[in-house]
Coordinates of C-alpha atoms in Angstrom, one line a residue:
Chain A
X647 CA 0.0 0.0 0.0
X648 CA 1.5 3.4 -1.0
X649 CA 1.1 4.7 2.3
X650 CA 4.1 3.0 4.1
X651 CA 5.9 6.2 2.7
X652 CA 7.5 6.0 6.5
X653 CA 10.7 4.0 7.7
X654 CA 10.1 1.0 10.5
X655 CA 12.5 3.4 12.2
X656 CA 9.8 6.3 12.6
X657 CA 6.6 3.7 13.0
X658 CA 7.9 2.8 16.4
X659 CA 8.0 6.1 17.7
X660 CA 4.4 6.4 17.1
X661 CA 2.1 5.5 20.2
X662 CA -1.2 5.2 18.1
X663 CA -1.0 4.7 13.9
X664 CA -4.9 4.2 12.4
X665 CA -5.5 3.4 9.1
X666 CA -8.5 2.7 7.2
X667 CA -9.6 2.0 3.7
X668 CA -12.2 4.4 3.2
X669 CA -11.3 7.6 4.7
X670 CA -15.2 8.9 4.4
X671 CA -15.8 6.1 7.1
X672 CA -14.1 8.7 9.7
X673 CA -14.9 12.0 8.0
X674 CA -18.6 11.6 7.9
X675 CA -18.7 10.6 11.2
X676 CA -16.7 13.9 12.2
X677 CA -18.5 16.4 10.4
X678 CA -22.1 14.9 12.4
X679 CA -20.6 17.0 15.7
X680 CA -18.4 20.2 13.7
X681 CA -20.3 22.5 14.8
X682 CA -17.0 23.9 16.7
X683 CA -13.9 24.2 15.6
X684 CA -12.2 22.8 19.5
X685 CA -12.3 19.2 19.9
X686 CA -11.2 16.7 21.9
X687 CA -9.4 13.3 20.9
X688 CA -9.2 10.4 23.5
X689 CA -7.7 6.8 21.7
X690 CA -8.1 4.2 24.0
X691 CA -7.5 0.2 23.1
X692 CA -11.1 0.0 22.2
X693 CA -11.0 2.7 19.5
X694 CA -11.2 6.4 18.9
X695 CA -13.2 8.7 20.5
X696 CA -14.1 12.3 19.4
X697 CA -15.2 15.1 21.6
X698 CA -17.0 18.1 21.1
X699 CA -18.2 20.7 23.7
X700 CA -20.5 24.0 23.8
X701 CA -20.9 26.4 26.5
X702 CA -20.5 23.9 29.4
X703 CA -23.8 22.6 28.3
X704 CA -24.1 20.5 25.4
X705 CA -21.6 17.6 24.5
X706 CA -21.6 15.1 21.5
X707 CA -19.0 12.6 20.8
X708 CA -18.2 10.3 18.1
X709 CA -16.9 6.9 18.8
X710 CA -15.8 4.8 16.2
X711 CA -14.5 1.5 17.6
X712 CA -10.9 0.1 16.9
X713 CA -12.5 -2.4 14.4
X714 CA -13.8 0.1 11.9
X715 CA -10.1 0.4 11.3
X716 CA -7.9 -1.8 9.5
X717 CA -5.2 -1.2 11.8
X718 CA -5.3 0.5 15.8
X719 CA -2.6 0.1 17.3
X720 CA -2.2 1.9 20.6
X721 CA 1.1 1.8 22.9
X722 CA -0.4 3.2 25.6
X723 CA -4.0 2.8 27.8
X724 CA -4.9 6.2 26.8
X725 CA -4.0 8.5 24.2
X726 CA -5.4 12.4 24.5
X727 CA -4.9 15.1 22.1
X728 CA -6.9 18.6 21.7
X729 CA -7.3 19.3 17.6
X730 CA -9.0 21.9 15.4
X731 CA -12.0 19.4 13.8
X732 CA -12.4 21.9 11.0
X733 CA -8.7 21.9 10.0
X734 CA -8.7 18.1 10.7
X735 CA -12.0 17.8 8.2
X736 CA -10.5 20.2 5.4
X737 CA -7.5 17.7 5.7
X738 CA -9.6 14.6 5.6
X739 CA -11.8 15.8 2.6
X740 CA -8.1 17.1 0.6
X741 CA -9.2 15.1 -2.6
X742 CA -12.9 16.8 -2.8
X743 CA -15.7 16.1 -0.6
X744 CA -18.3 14.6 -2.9
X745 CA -18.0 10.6 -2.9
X746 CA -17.1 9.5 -6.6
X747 CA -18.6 5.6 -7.4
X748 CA -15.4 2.9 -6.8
X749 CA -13.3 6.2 -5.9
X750 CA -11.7 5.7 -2.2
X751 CA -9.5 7.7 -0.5
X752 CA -7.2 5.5 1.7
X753 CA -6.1 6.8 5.6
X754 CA -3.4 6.5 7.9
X755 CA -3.0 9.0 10.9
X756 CA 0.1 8.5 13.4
X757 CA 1.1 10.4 16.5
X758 CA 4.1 9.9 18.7
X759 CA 2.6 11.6 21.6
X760 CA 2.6 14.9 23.4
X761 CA 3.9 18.1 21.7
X762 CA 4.1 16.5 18.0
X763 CA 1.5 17.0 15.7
X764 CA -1.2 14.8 14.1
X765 CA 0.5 13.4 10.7
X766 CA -2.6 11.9 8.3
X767 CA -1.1 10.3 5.0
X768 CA -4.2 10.5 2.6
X769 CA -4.2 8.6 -0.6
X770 CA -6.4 8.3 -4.0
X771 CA -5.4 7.1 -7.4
X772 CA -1.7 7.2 -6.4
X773 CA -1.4 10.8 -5.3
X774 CA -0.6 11.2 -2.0
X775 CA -0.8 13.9 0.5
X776 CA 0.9 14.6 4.1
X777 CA -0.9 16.5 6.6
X778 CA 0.5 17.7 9.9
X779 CA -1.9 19.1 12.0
X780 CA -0.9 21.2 15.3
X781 CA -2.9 19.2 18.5
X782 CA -2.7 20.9 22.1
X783 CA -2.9 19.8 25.6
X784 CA -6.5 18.0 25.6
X785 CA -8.8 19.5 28.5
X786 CA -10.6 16.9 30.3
X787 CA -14.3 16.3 28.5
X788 CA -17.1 17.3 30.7
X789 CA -18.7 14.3 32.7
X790 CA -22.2 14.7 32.9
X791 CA -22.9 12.1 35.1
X792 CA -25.8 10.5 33.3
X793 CA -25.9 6.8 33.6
X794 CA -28.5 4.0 32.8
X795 CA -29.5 3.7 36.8
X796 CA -30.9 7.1 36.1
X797 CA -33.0 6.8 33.4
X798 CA -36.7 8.1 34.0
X799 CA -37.8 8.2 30.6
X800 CA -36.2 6.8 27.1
X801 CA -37.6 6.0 23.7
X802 CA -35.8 4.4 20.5
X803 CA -37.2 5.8 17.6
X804 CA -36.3 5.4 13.9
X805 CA -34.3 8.5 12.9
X806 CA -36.9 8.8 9.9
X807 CA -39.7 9.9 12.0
X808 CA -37.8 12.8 13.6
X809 CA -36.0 14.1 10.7
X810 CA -38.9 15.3 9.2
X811 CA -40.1 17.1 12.4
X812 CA -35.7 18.4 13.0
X813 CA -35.5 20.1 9.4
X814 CA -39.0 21.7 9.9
X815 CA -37.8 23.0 13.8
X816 CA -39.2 26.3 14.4
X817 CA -35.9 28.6 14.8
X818 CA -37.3 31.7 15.8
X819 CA -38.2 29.7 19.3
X820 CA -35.2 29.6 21.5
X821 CA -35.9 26.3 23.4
X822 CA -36.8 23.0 22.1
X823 CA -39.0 21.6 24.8
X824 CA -39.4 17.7 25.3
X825 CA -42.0 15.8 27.1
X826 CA -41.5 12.0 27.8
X827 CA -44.4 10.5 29.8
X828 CA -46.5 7.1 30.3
X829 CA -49.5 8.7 29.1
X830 CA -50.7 10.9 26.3
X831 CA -48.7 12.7 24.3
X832 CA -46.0 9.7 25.3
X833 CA -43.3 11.4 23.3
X834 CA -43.9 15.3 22.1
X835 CA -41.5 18.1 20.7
X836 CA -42.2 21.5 21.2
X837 CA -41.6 25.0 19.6
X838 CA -42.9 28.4 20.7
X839 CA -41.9 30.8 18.0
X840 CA -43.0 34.1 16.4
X841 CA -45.4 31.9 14.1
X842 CA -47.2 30.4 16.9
X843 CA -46.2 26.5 19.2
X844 CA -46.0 23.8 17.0
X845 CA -45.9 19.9 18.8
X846 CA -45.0 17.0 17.1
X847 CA -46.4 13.7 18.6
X848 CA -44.7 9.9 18.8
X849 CA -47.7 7.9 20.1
X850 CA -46.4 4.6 22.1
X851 CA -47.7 2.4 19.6
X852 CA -46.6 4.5 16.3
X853 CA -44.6 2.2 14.0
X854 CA -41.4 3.9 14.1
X855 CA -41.7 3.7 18.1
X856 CA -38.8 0.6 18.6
X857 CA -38.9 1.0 22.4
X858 CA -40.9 2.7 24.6
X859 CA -39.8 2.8 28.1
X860 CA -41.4 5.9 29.9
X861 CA -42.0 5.6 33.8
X862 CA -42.9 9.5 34.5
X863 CA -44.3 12.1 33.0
X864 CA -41.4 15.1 32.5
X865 CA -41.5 17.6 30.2
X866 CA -37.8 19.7 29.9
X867 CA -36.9 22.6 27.8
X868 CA -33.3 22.6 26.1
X869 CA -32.2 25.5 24.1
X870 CA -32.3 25.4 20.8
X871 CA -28.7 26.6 19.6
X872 CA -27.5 23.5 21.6
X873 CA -29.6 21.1 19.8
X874 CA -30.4 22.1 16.5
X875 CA -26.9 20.6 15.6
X876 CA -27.9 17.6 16.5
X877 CA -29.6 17.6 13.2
X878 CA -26.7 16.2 11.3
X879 CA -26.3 13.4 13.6
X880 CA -29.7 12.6 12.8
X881 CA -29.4 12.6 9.1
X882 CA -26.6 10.1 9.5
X883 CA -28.6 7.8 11.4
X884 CA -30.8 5.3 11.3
X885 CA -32.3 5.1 14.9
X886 CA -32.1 7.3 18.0
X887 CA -32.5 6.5 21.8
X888 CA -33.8 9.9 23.6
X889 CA -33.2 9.2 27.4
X890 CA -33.9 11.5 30.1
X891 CA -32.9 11.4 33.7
X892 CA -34.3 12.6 37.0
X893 CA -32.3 15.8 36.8
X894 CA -33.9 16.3 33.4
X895 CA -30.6 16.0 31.7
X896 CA -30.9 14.7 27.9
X897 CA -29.6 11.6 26.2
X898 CA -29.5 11.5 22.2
X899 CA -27.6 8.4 21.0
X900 CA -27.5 7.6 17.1
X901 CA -26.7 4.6 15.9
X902 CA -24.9 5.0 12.1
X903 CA -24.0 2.9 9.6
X904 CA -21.0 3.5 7.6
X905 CA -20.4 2.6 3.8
X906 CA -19.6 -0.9 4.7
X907 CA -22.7 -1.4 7.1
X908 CA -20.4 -0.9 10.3
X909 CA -22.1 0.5 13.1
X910 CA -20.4 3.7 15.0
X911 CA -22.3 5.7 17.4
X912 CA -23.3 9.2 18.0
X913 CA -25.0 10.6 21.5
X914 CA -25.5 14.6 22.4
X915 CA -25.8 14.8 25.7
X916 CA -27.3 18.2 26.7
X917 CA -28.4 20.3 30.1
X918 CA -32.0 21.5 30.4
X919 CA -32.5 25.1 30.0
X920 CA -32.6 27.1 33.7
X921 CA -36.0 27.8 33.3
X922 CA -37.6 24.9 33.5
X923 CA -42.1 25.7 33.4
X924 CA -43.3 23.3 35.9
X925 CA -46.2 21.2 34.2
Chain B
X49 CA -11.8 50.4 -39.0
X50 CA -14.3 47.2 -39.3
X51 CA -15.1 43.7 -38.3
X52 CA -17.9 41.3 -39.6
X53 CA -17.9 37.5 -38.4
X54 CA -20.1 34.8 -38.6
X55 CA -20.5 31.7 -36.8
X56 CA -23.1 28.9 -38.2
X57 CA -21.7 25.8 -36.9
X58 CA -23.5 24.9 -33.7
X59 CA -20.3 22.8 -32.3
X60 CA -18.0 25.9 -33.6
X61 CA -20.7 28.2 -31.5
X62 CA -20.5 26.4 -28.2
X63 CA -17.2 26.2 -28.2
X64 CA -16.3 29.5 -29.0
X65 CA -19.2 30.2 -25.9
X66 CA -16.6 27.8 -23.5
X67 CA -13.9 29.7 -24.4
X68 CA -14.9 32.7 -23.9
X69 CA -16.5 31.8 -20.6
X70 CA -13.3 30.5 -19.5
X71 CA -11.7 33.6 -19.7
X72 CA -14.6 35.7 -18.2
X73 CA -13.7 33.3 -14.8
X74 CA -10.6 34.3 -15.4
X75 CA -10.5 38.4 -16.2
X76 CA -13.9 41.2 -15.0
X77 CA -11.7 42.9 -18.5
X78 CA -9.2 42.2 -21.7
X79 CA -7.9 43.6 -24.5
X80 CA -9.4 41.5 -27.9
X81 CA -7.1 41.8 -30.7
X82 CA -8.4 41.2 -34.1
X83 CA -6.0 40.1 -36.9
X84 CA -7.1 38.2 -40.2
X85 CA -5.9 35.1 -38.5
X86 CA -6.3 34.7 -35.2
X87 CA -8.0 36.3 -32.0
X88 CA -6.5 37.0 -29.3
X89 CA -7.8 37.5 -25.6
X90 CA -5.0 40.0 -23.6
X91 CA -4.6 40.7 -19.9
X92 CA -1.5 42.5 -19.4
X93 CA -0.3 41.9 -15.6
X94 CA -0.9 45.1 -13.7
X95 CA -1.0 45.5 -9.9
X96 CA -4.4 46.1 -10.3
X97 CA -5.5 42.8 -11.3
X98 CA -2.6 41.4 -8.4
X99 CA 0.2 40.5 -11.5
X100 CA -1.2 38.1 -13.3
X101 CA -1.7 37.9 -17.2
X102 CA -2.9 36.2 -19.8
X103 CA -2.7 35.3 -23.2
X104 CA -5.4 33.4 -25.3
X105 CA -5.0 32.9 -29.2
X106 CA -7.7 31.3 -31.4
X107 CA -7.1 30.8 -34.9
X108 CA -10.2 32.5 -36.3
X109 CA -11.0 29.7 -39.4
X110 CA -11.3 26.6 -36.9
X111 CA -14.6 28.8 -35.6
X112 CA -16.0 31.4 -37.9
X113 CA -17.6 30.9 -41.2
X114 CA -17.3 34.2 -42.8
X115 CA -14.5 36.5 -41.1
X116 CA -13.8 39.8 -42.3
X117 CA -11.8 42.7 -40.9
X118 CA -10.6 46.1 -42.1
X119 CA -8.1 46.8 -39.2
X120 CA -6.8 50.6 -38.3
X121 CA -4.6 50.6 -41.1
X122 CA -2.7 48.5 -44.0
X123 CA 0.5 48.6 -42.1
X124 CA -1.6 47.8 -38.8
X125 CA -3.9 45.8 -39.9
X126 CA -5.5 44.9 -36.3
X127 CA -8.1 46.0 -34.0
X128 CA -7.8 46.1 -30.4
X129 CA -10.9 46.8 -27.9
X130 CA -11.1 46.3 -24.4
X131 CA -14.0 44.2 -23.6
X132 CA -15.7 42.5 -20.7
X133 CA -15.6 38.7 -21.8
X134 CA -18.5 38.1 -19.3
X135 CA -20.3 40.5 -21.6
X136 CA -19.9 38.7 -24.7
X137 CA -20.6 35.3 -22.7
X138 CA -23.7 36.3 -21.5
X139 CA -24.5 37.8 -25.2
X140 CA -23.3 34.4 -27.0
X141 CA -25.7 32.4 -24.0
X142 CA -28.9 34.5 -25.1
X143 CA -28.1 34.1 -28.8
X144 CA -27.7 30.4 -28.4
X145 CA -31.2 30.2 -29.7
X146 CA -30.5 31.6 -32.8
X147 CA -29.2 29.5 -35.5
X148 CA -26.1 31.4 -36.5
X149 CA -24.4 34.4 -34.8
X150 CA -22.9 37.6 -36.7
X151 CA -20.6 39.9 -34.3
X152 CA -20.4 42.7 -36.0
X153 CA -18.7 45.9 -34.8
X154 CA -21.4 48.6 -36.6
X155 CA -25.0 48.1 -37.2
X156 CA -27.7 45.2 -36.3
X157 CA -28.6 42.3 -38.1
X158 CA -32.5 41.5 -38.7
X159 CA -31.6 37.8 -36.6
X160 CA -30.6 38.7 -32.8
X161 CA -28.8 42.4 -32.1
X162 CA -26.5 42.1 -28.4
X163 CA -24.2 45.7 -28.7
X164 CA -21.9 44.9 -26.3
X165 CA -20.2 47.8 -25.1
X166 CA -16.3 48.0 -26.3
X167 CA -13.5 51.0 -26.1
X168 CA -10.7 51.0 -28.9
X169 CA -7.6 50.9 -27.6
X170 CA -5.2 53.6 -28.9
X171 CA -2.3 52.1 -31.1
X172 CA 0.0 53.8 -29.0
X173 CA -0.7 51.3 -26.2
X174 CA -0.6 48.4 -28.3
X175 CA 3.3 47.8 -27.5
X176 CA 2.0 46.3 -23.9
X177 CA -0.4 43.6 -26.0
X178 CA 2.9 41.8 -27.4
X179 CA 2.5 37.5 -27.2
X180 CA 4.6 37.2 -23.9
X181 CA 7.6 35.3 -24.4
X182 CA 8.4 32.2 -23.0
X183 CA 9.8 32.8 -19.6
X184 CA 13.2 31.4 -19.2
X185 CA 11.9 28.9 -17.0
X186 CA 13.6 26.5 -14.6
X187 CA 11.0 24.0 -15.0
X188 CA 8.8 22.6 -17.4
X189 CA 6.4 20.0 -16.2
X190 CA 2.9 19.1 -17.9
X191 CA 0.2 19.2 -15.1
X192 CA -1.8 16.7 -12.9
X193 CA -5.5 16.0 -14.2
X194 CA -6.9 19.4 -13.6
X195 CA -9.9 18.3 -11.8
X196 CA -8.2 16.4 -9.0
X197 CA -5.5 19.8 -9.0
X198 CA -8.6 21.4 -8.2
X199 CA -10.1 19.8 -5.8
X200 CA -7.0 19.8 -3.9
X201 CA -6.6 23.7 -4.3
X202 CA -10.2 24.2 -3.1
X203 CA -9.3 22.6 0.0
X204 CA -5.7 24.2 0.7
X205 CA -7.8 27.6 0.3
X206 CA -9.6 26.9 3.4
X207 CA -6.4 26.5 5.0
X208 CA -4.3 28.8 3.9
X209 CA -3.9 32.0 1.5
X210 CA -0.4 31.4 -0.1
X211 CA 0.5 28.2 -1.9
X212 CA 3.9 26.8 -3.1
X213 CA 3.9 25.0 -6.2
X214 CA 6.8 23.0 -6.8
X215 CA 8.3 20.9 -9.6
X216 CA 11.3 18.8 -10.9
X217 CA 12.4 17.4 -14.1
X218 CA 11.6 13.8 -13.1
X219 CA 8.2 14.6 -13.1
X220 CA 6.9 15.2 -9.8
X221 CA 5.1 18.1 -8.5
X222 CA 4.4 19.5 -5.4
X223 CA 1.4 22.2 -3.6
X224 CA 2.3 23.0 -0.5
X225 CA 0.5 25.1 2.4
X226 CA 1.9 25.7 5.6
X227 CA 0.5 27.8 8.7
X228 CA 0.6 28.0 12.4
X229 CA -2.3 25.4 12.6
X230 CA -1.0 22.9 9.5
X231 CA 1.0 21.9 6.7
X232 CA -0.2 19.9 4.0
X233 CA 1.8 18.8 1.0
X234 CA 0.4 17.2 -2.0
X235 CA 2.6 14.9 -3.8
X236 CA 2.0 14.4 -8.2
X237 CA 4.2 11.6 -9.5
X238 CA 5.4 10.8 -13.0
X239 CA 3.5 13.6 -14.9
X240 CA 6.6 13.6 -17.2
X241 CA 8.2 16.8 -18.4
X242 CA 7.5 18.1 -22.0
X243 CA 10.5 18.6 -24.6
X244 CA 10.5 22.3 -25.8
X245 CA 12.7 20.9 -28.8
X246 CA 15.4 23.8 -29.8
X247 CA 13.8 26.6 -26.9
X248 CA 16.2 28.7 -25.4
X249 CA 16.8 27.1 -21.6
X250 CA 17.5 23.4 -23.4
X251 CA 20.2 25.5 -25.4
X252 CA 21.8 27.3 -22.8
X253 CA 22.2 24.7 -20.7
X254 CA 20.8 25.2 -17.7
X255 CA 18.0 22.4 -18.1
X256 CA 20.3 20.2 -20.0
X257 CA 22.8 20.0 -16.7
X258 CA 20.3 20.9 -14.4
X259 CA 19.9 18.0 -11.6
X260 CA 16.2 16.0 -12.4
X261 CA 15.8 16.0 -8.5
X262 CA 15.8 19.6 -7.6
X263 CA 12.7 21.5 -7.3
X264 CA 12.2 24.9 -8.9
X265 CA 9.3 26.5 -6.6
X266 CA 6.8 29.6 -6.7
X267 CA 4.8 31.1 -3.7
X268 CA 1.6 32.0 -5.4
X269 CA -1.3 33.7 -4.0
X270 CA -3.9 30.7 -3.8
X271 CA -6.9 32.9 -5.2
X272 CA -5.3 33.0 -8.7
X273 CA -4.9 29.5 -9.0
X274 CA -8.0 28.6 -8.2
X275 CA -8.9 31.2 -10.8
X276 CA -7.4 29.2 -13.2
X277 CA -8.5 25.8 -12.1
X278 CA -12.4 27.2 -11.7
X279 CA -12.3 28.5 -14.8
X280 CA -11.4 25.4 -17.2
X281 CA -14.6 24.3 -19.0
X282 CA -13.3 21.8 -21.5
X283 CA -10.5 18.9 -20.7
X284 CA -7.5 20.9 -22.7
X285 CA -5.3 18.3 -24.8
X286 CA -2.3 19.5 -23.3
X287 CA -1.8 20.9 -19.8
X288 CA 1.7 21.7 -18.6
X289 CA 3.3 24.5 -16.2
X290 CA 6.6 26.4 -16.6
X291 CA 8.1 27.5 -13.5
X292 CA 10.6 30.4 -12.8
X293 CA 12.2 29.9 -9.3
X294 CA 10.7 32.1 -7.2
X295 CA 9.5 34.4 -10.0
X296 CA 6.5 33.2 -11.9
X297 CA 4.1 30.3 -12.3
X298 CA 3.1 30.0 -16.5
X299 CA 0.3 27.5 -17.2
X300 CA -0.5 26.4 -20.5
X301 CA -3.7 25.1 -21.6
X302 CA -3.5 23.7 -25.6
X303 CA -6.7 22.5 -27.3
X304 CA -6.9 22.0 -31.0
X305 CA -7.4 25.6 -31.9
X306 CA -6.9 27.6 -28.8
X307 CA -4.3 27.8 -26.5
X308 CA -4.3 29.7 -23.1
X309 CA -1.4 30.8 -20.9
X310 CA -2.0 32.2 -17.2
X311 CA 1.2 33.7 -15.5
X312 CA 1.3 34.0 -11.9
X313 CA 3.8 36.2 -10.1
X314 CA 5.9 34.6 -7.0
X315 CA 4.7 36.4 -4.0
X316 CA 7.8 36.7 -1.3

């Protein structure tokens, strides 16, 4: 493969190398939670994850699991590096964005650990290019503290049932408000904009409705800057778990296929808005 | 002074329409010199238009039908006008309609009238229209499929505003960016290196004992490359690039019966 352009002497000095056929395998993924430039990369032996933060309230990560890759090798338990995702897309996306039919670009990204830079070696119909990208110290991602234990209220939905109601969202309304509950309206979305409110109801027994697991009725309001990029995560996907916990906190997790039918996951995780309108 | 052509090929039309489109991506203004055998699309590089120029020649028989010209005198038998080539190519679009297509330089026609606004230009100032001479170039390389060169340039634009190109006489080429926040280097391989046959640099030597290895290179402002590369329209037969170390970037573009040079200035 033409992208062993490196010596065995440098390879060692690398403590993670990833390389993968299909470089559009990572870059789509990516450019589901770009909506800031700042993100955070943590390599563990299980794969890649990639972190992305807004305003201490909203967080979405991409993990894509060491066997996407055709080769993860990792010398140490945890590998963490902060990188600008726009640069790091631009770089990923060198040969053209657009997918061409039987056209692949071919990925290898190396780093030999604090201070040196992220080298990608990007490869289609024999041309190759070298990209070095500056990485900094990685801030510790946020831990929201929301685990399964938790869990008032979730729902799995297909992701075609909500895209419609996403790309319609009312933007002029600053929160998005959600209301989980074991009764009627079960699962609703709600905007309050200059046009008027506008709900959008998932009854319990609706087709696209995969799981429905709602104990209590809660209804939380999340601002809509924070979630409206959420949208491209859901375009990607092809069903989304909507969990909520006693604190009202918010769960998204996407579950995406890539061109080769592999599974990687997407989740948002997101704080409710202060004011909360008690129901 | 006078000028009466007419297109009625349809294939001789549209092409004539890419051309000329081509070089409205390329210049807002040029000079169009009118000879009895050629055309000739001028941008003389001013720091206006940031140092780069341009010289298109069409051989006026592989397109018009009838082609008939009085110039400014017998001795100067020409005709130079400063046009806007996005004029004309939005003139030659709306006209596509009509079966032939007769620029004249007086009065209308009875088929489809566009006066598109032109300004002589003196003879005095027609010592700045000369055909550029080949650069004494360190380089000569033919190009990388201009799409993929493209799309590679589109990206680096995002990253950076200043480009180096670089290229040896073993056929590789390089386009470089490199910033606080990244470097990126794009590597062309055996594009092979044309033969000028008896041009100057093979004479004098310098090519002929030059070392294959070495790179000549220009820093180029990334905006006028991608100029160029935006504007291409057809897939030229021949594609190559001359470079001057750190002096100029000359791309050539040869179809059948048109060719195109660009020259970019080195930026320090």
């Amino acid at each position: 493969m033409p992208l062993s352009a490196q010596s065995q002497a440098d390879d060692d000095q690398y403590v993670l190398k990833a390389s993968m056929d299909n470089a559009r395998n990572l870059s789509n993924i990516l450019k589901a939670i770009a909506f800031k430039d700042h993100s955070i990369f943590t390599a563990t032996p299980n794969g890649l994850r990639v972190t992305v933060e807004d305003s201490k309230c909203l967080q979405a990560n991409a993990f894509i699991q060491a066997e996407i890759f055709q080769e993860f090798t990792i010398k140490e338990d945890l590998v963490a590096f902060q990188i600008n995702l726009t640069v790091l897309l631009d770089c990923l996306n060198i040969f053209g964005g657009s997918s061409v039919p039987g056209v692949l670009t071919a990925l290898r990204m190396c780093y030999r650990g604090y201070g040196y830079p992220l080298t990608l070696f990007l490869e289609e119909g024999g041309v190759v290019t070298v990209c070095k990208i500056n990485t900094q110290e990685p801030e510790e991602p946020i831990d929201f503290d929301f685990c399964s234990t938790n869990v008032t209220n979730k729902v799995i939905l297909l992701s075609e049932s909500l895209k419609e109601a996403f790309s319609e969202l009312d933007l002029t309304s600053e929160v998005l408000q959600i209301t989980m509950s074991p009764n009627q309206p079960h699962f609703r979305l709600s905007t309050f904009g200059n046009s008027g409110n506008a709900h959008y109801d998932y009854p319990k027994d609706s087709d696209m409705m995969e799981v429905f697991q709602c104990t209590e009725t809660q209804t939380n309001r999340y601002k809509m800057s924070l979630l409206k990029p959420s949208t491209k995560a859901l375009a990607l996907s092809c069903k989304v778990s909507v969990r909520m916990d006693g604190r009202g906190f918010l769960s998204l997790q996407y579950l995406v296929r890539n061109d080769e039918g592999q599974i990687c996951f997407v989740e948002f995780y997101c704080c409710p808005d202060e004011e909360v309108e008690e129901e | 002074m006078k000028f009466r052509g007419k297109i009625v090929d349809v294939a001789c039309l549209n092409h004539f329409t890419r051309v000329i489109t081509t070089i409205s991506k390329l210049t807002k203004t040029c000079v169009l010199r009118l000879t009895p055998d050629n055309l000739f699309f001028i941008l003389s590089g001013k720091v206006t238009n940031g140092g780069v120029s341009m010289w298109c020649q069409l051989s006026q028989a592989n397109f018009f039908d009838e082609y008939q010209m009085d110039g400014v005198s017998a001795e100067d038998n020409e005709i130079c006008l400063e046009v806007s080539p996005e004029n004309l190519s939005r003139a030659l679009k709306t006209v596509h309609n009509a079966k032939t297509v007769k620029p004249t330089l007086s009065s209308s026609s009875r088929v489809v009238t566009h006066d598109v606004p032109v300004d002589i230009v003196p003879r005095r100032l027609w010592h700045e229209l000369k055909e550029p001479s080949m650069p004494d170039f360190d380089v000569s390389i033919f190009l990388p499929p201009l799409k993929m060169m493209k799309n590679v340039v589109d990206r680096m634009k995002n990253l950076s505003n200043f480009l180096v190109m670089e290229a040896n006489l073993s056929g590789e080429m390089n386009l470089k960016i490199e910033t606080d926040l990244v470097s990126v280097t794009t590597h062309f391989k055996e594009l092979g290196n044309p033969s000028w046959g008896d041009h100057a640099s093979q004479d004098s030597g310098p090519s002929r004992s030059r070392d294959p290895e070495v790179m000549a290179q220009a820093r180029v402002d990334i905006r006028k490359l991608q100029q160029f590369l935006v504007g291409q329209q057809v897939n030229p037969s021949k594609a190559m690039c001359n470079v001057v170390h750190e002096r100029i970037v000359h791309l050539i573009l040869l179809h059948e019966d048109v060719s195109l040079q660009y020259f970019i200035p080195a930026v320090a």
